[in-house]
Coordinates of C-alpha atoms and ligand atoms in Angstrom, one line a residue:
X54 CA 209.5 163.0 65.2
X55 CA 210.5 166.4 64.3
X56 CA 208.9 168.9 61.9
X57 CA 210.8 172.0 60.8
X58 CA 208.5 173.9 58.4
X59 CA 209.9 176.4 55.4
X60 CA 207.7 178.7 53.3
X61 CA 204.3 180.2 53.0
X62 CA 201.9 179.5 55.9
X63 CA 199.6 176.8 54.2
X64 CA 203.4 174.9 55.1
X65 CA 203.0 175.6 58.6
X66 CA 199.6 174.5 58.2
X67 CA 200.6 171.2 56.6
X68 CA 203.0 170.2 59.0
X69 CA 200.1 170.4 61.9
X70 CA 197.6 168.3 60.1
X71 CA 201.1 165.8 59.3
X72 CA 201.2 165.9 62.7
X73 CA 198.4 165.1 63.7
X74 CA 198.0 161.9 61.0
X75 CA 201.2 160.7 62.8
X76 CA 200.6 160.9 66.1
X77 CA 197.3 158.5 65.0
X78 CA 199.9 155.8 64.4
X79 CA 201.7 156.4 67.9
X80 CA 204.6 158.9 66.6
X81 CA 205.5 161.6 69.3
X82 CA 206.4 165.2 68.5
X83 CA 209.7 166.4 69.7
X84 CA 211.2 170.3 69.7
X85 CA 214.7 168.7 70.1
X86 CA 216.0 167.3 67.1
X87 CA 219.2 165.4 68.2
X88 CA 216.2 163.3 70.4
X89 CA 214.5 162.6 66.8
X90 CA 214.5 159.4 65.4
X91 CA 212.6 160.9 62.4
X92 CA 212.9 164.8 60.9
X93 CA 211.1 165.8 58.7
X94 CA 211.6 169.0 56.7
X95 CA 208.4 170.6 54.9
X96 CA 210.0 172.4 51.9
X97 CA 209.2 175.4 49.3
X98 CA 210.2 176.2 46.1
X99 CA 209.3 179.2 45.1
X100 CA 213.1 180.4 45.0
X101 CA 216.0 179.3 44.2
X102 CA 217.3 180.7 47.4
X103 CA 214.6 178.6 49.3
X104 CA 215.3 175.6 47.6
X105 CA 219.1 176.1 48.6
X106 CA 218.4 176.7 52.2
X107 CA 216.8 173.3 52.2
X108 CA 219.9 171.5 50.6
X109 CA 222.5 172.8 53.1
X110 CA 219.6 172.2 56.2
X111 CA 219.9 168.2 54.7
X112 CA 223.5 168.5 54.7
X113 CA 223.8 169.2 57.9
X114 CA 222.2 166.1 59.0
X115 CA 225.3 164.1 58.0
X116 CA 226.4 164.1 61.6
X117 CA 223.1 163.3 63.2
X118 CA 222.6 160.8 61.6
X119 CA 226.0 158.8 61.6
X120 CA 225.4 159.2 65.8
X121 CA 222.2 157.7 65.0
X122 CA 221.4 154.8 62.9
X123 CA 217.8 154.6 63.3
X124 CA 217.3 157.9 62.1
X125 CA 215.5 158.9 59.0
X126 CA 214.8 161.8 57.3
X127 CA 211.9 163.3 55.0
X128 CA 211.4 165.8 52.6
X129 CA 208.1 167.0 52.3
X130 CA 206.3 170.1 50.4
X131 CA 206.6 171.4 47.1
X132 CA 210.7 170.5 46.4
X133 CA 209.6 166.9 47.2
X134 CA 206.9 167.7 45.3
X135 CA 209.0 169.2 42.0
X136 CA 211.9 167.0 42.3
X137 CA 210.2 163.4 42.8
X138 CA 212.4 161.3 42.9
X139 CA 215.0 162.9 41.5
X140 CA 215.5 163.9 45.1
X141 CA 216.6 160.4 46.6
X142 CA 219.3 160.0 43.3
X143 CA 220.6 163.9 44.3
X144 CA 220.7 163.8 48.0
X145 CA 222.1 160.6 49.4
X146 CA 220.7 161.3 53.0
X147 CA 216.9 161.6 52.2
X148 CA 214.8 158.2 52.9
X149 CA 211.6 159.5 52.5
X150 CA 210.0 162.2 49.8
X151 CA 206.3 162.9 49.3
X152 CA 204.4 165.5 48.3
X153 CA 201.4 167.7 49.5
X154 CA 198.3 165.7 48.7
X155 CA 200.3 162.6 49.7
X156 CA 200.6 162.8 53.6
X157 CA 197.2 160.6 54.6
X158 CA 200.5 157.7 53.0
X159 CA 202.9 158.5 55.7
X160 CA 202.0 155.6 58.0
X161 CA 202.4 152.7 55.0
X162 CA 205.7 155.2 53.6
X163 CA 207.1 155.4 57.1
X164 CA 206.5 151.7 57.5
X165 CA 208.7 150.9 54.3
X166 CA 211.1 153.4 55.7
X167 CA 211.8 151.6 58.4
X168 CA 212.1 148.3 56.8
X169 CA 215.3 150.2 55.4
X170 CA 213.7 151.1 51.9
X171 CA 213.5 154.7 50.8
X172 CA 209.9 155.6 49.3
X173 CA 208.7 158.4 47.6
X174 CA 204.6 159.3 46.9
X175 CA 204.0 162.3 44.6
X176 CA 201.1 162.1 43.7
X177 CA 198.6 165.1 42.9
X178 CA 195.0 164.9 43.8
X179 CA 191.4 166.9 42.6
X180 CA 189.7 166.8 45.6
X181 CA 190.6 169.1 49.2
X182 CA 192.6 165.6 50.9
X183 CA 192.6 166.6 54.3
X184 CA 189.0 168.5 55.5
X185 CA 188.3 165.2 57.7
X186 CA 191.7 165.9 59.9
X187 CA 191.7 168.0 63.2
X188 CA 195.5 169.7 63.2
X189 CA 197.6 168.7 66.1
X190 CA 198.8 172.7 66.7
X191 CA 202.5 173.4 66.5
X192 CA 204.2 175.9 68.3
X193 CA 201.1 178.2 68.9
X194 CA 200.8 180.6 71.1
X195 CA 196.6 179.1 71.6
X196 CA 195.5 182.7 70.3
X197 CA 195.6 182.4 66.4
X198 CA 195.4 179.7 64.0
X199 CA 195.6 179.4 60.3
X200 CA 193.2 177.4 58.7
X201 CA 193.1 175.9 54.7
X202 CA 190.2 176.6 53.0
X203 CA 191.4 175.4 49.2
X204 CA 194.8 173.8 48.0
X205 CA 196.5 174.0 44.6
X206 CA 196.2 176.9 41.9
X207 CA 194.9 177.4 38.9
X208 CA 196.5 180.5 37.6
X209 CA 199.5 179.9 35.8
X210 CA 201.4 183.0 36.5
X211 CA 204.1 182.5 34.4
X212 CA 207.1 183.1 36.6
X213 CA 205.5 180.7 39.3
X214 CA 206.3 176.7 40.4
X215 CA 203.1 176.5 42.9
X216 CA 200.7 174.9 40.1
X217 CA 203.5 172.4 39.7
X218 CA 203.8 171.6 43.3
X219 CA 200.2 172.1 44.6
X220 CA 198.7 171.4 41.7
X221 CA 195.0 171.7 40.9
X222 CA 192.9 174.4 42.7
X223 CA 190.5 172.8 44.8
X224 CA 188.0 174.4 47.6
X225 CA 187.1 172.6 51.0
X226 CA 183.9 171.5 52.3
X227 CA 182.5 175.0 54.4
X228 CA 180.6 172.3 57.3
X229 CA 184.7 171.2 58.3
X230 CA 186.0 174.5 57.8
X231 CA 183.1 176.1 60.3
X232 CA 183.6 172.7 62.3
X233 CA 187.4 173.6 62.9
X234 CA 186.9 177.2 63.5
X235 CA 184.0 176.2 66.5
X236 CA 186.0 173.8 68.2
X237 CA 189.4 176.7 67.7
X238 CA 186.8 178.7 69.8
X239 CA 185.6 176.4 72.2
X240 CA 189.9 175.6 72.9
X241 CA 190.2 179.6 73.7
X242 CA 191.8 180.6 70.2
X243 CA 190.5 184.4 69.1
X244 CA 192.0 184.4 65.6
X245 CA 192.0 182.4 62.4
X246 CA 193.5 183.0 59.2
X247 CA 191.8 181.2 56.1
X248 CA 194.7 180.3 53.8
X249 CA 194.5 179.4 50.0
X250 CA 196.8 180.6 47.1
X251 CA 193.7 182.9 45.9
X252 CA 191.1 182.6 48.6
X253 CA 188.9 184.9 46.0
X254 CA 188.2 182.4 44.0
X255 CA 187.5 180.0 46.7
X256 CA 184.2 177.7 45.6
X257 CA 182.7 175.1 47.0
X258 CA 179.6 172.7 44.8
X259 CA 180.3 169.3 46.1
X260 CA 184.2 168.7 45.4
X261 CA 186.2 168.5 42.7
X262 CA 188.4 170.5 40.8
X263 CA 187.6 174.3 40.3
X264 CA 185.1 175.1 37.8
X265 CA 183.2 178.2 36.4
X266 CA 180.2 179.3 38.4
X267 CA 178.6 180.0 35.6
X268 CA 179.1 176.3 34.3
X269 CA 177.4 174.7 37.2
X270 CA 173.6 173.7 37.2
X271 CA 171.0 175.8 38.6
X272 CA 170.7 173.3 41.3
X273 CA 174.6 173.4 42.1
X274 CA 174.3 177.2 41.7
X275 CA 171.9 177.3 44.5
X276 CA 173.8 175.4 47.3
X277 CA 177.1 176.4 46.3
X278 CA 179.1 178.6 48.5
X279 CA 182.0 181.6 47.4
X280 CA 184.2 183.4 48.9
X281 CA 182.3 186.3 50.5
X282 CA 179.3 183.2 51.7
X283 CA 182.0 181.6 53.1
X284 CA 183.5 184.6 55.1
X285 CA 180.0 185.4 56.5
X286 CA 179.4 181.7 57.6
X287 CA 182.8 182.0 59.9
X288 CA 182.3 185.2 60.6
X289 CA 179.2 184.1 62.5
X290 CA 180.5 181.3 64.1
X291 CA 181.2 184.0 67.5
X292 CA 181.5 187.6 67.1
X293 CA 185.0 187.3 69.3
X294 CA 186.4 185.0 66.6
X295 CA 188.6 187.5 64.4
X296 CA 188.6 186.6 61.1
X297 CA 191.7 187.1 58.3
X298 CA 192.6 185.4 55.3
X299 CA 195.2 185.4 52.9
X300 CA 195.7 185.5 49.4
X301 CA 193.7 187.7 48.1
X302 CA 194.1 187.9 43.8
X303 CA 193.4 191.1 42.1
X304 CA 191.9 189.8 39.8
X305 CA 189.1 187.8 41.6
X306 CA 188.5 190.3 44.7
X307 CA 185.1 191.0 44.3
X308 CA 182.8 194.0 45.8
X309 CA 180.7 191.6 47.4
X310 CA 183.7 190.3 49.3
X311 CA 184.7 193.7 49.9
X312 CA 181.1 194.9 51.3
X313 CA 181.3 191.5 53.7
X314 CA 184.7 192.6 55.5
X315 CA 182.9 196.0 55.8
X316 CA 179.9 194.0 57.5
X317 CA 181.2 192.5 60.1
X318 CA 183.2 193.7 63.3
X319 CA 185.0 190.5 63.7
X320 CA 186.9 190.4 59.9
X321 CA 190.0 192.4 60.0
X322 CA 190.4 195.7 58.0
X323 CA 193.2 194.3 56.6
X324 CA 193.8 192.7 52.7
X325 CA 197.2 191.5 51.5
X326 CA 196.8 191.8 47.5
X327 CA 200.1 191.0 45.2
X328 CA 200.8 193.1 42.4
X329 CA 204.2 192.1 41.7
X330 CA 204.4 194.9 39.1
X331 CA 203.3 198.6 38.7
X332 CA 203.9 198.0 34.8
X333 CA 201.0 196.8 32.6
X334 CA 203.4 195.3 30.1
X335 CA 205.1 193.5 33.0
X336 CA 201.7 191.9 34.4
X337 CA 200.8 190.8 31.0
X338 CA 204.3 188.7 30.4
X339 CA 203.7 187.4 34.0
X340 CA 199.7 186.4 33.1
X341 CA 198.7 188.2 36.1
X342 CA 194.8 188.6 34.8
X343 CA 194.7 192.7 35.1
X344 CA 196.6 195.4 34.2
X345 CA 198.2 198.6 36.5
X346 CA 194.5 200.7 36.0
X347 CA 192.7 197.4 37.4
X348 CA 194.8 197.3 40.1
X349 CA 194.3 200.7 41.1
X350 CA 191.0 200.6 40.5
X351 CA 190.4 197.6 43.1
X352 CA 192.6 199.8 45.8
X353 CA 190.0 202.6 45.1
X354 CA 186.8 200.3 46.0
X355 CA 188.8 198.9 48.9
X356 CA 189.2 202.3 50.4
X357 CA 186.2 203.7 49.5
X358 CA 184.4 200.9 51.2
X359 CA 187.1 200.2 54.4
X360 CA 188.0 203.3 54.8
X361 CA 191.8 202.7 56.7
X362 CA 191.8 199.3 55.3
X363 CA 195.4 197.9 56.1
X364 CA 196.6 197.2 52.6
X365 CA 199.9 195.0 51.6
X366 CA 201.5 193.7 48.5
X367 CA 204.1 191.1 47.0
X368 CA 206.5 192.9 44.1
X369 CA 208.7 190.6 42.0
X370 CA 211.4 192.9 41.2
X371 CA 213.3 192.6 37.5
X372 CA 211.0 190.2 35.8
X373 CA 212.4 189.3 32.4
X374 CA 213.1 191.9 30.1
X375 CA 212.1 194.4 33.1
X376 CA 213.4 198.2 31.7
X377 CA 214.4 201.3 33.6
X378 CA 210.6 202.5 32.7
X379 CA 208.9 199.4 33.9
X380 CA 210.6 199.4 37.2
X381 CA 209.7 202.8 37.5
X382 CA 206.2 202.3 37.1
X383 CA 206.6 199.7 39.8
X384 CA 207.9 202.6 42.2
X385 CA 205.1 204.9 40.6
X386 CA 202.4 203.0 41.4
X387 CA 203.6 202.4 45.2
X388 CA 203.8 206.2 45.2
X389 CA 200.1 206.2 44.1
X390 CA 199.2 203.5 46.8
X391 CA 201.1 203.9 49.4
X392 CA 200.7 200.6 51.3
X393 CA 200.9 199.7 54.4
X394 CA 203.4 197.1 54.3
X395 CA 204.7 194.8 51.4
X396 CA 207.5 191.7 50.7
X397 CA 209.3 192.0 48.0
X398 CA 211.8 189.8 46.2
X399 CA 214.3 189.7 43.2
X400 CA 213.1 187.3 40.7
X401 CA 214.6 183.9 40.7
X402 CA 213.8 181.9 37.9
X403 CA 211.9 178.5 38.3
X404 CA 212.7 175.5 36.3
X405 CA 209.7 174.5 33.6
X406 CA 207.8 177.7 34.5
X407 CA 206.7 179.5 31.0
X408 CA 208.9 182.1 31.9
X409 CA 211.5 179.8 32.4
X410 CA 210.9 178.3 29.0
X411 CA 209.7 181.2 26.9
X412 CA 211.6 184.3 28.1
X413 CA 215.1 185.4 29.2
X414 CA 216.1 186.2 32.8
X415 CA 217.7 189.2 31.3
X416 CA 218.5 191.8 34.2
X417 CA 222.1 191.6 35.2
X418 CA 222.3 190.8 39.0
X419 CA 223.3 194.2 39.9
X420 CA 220.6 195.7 38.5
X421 CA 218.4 193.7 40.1
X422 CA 220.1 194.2 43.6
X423 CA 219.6 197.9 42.9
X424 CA 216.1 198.2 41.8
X425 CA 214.9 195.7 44.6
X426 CA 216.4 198.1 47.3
X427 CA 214.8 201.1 45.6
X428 CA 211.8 199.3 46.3
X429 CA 212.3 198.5 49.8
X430 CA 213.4 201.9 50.3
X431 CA 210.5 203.4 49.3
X432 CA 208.3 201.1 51.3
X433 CA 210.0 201.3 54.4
X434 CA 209.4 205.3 54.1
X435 CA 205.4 204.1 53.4
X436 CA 205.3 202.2 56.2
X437 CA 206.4 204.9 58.6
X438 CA 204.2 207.5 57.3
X439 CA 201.2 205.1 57.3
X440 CA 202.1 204.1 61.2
X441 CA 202.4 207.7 62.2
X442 CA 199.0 208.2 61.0
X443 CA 198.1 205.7 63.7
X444 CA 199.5 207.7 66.1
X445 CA 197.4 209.8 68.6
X446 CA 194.3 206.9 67.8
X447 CA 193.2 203.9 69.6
X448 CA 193.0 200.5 68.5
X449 CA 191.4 197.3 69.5
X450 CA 194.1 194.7 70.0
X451 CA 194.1 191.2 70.0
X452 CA 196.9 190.1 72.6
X453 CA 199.2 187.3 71.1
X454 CA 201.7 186.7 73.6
X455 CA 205.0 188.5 75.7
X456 CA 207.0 191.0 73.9
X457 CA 210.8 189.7 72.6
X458 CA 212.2 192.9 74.5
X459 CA 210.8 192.4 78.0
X460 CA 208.4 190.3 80.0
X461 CA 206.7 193.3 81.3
X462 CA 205.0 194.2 77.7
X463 CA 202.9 192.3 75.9
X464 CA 202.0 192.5 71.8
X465 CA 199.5 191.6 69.7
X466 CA 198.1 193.3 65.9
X467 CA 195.4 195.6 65.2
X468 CA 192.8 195.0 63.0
X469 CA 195.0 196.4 60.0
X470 CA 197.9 193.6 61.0
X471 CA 199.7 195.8 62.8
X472 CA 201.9 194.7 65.5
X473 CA 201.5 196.7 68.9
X474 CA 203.4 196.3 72.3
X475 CA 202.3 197.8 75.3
X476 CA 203.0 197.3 79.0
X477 CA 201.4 193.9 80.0
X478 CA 199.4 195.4 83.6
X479 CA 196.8 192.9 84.2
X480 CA 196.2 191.5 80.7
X481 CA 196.8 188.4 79.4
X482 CA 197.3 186.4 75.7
X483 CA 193.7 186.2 74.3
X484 CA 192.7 189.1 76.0
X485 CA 191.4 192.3 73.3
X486 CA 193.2 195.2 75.4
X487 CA 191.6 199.2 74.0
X488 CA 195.3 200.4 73.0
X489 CA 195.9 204.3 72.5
X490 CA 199.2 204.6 70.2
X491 CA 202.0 206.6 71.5
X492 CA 205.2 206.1 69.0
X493 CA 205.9 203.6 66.4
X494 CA 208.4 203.0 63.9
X495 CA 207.9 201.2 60.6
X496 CA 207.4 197.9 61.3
X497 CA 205.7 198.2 65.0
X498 CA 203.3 200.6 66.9
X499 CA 203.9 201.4 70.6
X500 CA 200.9 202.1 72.7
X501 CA 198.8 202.1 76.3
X502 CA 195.9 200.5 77.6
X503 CA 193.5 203.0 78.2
Ligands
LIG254 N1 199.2 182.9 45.5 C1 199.8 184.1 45.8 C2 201.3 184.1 45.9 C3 202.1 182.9 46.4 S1 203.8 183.0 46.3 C4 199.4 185.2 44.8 O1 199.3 184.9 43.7 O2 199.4 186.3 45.2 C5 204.2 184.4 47.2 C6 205.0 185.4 46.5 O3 206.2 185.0 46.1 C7 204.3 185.9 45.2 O4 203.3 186.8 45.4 C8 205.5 186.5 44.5 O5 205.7 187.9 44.8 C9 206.7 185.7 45.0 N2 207.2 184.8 44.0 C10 206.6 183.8 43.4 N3 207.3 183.2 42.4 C11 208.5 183.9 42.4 C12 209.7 183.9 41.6 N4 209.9 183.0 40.7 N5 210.7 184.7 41.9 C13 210.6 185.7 42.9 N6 209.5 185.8 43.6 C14 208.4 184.9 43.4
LIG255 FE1 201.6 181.4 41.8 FE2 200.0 183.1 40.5 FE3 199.0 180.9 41.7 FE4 199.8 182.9 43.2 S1 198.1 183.0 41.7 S2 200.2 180.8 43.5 S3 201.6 183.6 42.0 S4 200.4 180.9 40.0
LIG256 FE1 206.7 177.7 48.9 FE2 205.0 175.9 48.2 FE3 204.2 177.8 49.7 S1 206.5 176.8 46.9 S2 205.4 179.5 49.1 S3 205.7 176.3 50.2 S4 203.0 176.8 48.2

């Protein structure tokens, strides 16, 4: 078997809990694909572009799989997941397609499979599927980890498929997810990540589908657990455990979450928050929850709070009817923040969003190739003026593994995500190394033990 995983990280952390659900029923991982008598590819849709990539990867098979007869292949993720099976009548060399809450079917699917059917499970669920499964780990370097704490979303931002493909927001027990992270420590890993589309709003009362805080009884209101609970619970698990988590919502970030990071040692200094748009006009068509001032306002009580917090963003450039003004708002209010880092995209428009249905995709393509590099521009000059403040201090950093460039340095991030290399001496992966910053550019920090 061989998994090759596209998209956001709760992907990546899919394939590891696929992976370890099949290697139950006796399938062994591979890292060479023409050995594979089974790839799977675990897909995103959230742009056209990425939704392309996939249907060339599949293409490409063709060959494999004409050397091979036993071979079968899988699409798994949110295409499989938007597409159904529309996806075995478009691409002829698929056998297998199932969605995100569907893997704990892969044994009885593959079974099928392999009786020469094709078979396709889509279906959606309302309760956090996989808390029970230890994740085989893939490709890790045994230093960091992500781990899910929630699946689906609730938030119907209009431009965006994930509701469609993940479906339902949904919180995980806090016993498995303090379970994992222990026995992450006890196997020598230093870091985990908690993923959820918009771990603010994170909330566990027993299961189910996300509700209202305020609509649970006094008795569910007093064992319940949020977001900031949560945080402290694995933040307490070892104080060498790092702690980072990702995505924050502006809309939901609370101060209490806010104060916790501040608490304790161990939870990075470091918040990736959206905004997608510097124009209130623009965040209201995209039902974003807040305008431009809330925004701002929620930077403010970061900073004020974590002072140097490591601060990032997602901007959707040329939304529909986007104007000259609105874009420059967007550039305005990056001015205003200056972030540390960001990822930013052109927008691609997804079929059966409301945006999709309602409004018009109405900036010409060269417009849109213009604004977006305005905006990488502009945060490339942010990032270098924010990693020359670094320079001259010194950093706690968490070694990850060898430097690309040479065997004799080592990297690894500070607390505010940034990536650092410095020469390896005696240290190894796993290892928090005191780093004094020399030079950086402005995407890495170069530094010295000290
Ligand atoms: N749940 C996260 C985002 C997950 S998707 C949040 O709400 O912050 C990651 C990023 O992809 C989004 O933040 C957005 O910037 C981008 N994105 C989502 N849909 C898009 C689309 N239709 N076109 C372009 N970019 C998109
Ligand atoms: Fe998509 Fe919005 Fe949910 Fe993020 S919060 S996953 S952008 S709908
Ligand atoms: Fe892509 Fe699905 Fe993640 S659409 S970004 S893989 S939730």
């Amino acid at each position: 078997m061989y998994i090759e995983s596209y998209g956001c990280a709760m992907n990546f952390s899919d394939s590891e809990i696929i992976a370890s659900i099949l290697s139950k029923v006796g399938y062994i991982q591979t890292s060479d694909i023409t050995n594979a008598d089974l790839i799977f590819l675990n897909t995103c849709s959230i742009r056209d572009k990425a939704e392309q990539t996939i249907r060339s990867r599949i293409k490409s098979f063709k060959n494999l799989k004409s050397k091979n007869s036993k071979l079968k292949i899988g699409v798994l993720g949110c295409m499989a997941e938007r597409l159904k099976n529309k996806f075995l009548e478009e691409e002829k060399l698929v056998d297998l397609v199932v969605g995100p809450d569907a893997y704990k079917d892969l044994p009885e699917l593959l079974k099928s499979v392999n009786s020469g059917e094709r078979a396709v499970n889509v279906e959606l669920s309302l309760e956090e599927t996989y808390g029970d499964i230890s994740p085989v780990r893939l490709n890790s370097n045994n230093v960091t980890a992500f781990v899910s704490i929630m699946r689906g979303c609730d938030n119907m931002c209009t431009f965006c498929v994930v509701p469609f493909t993940r479906g339902r927001e949904r919180s995980r027990d806090p016993e498995t997810i303090v379970q994992e992270i222990t026995k992450l420590y006890n196997d020598g890993y230093r870091e985990v990540t908690l993923l959820g589309q918009n771990v603010d709003s994170y909330l566990w009362y027993g299961g189910g589908p996300k509700i209202d805080f305020n609509k649970l009884s006094e008795i569910k209101k007093a064992s319940s657990v949020n977001f900031s609970q949560l945080l402290k619970k694995v933040a307490k698990i070892n104080s060498n455990m790092r702690i980072r988590f990702s995505t924050s919502h502006p809309k939901d970030i609370t101060d209490e979450v806010i104060n916790t990071i501040s608490k304790f040692e161990n939870i990075c200094n470091y918040i990736h928050l959206p905004v997608q748009s510097g124009s209130s006009r623009i965040l209201k068509l995209m039902n974003r929850g807040y305008n431009r001032d809330w925004y701002i306002n929620r930077i403010n009580k970061i900073r004020e709070i974590i002072p140097n917090c490591g601060i990032s963003h997602d901007i959707i450039s040329s939304f529909c009817t986007e104007s000259e003004k609105d874009h420059n708002d967007t550039l305005s209010l990056m001015e205003e923040v200056k972030f540390d880092y960001g990822y930013m995209f052109k927008y691609s428009e997804r079929p059966n969003t409301k945006a999709a249905r309602k409004f018009k995709d109405d900036v010409s393509e060269n417009v849109k190739s213009r604004r977006l590099s305005e905006i990488i521009e502009k945060q490339r000059i942010h990032s270098l003026i924010k990693n020359r403040e670094k320079v001259g201090n010194t950093y706690k950093v968490l070694v990850e593994g060898k430097s690309k460039k040479s065997n004799d340095f080592l990297y690894g991030r500070t607390t505010h995500n940034l990536v650092t290399i410095f020469p390896k001496k005696k240290f190894s992966p796993g290892d928090y190394v005191k780093i004094k910053i020399k030079d950086c550019n402005s995407a890495t920090l170069f530094g010295e033990s000290i």
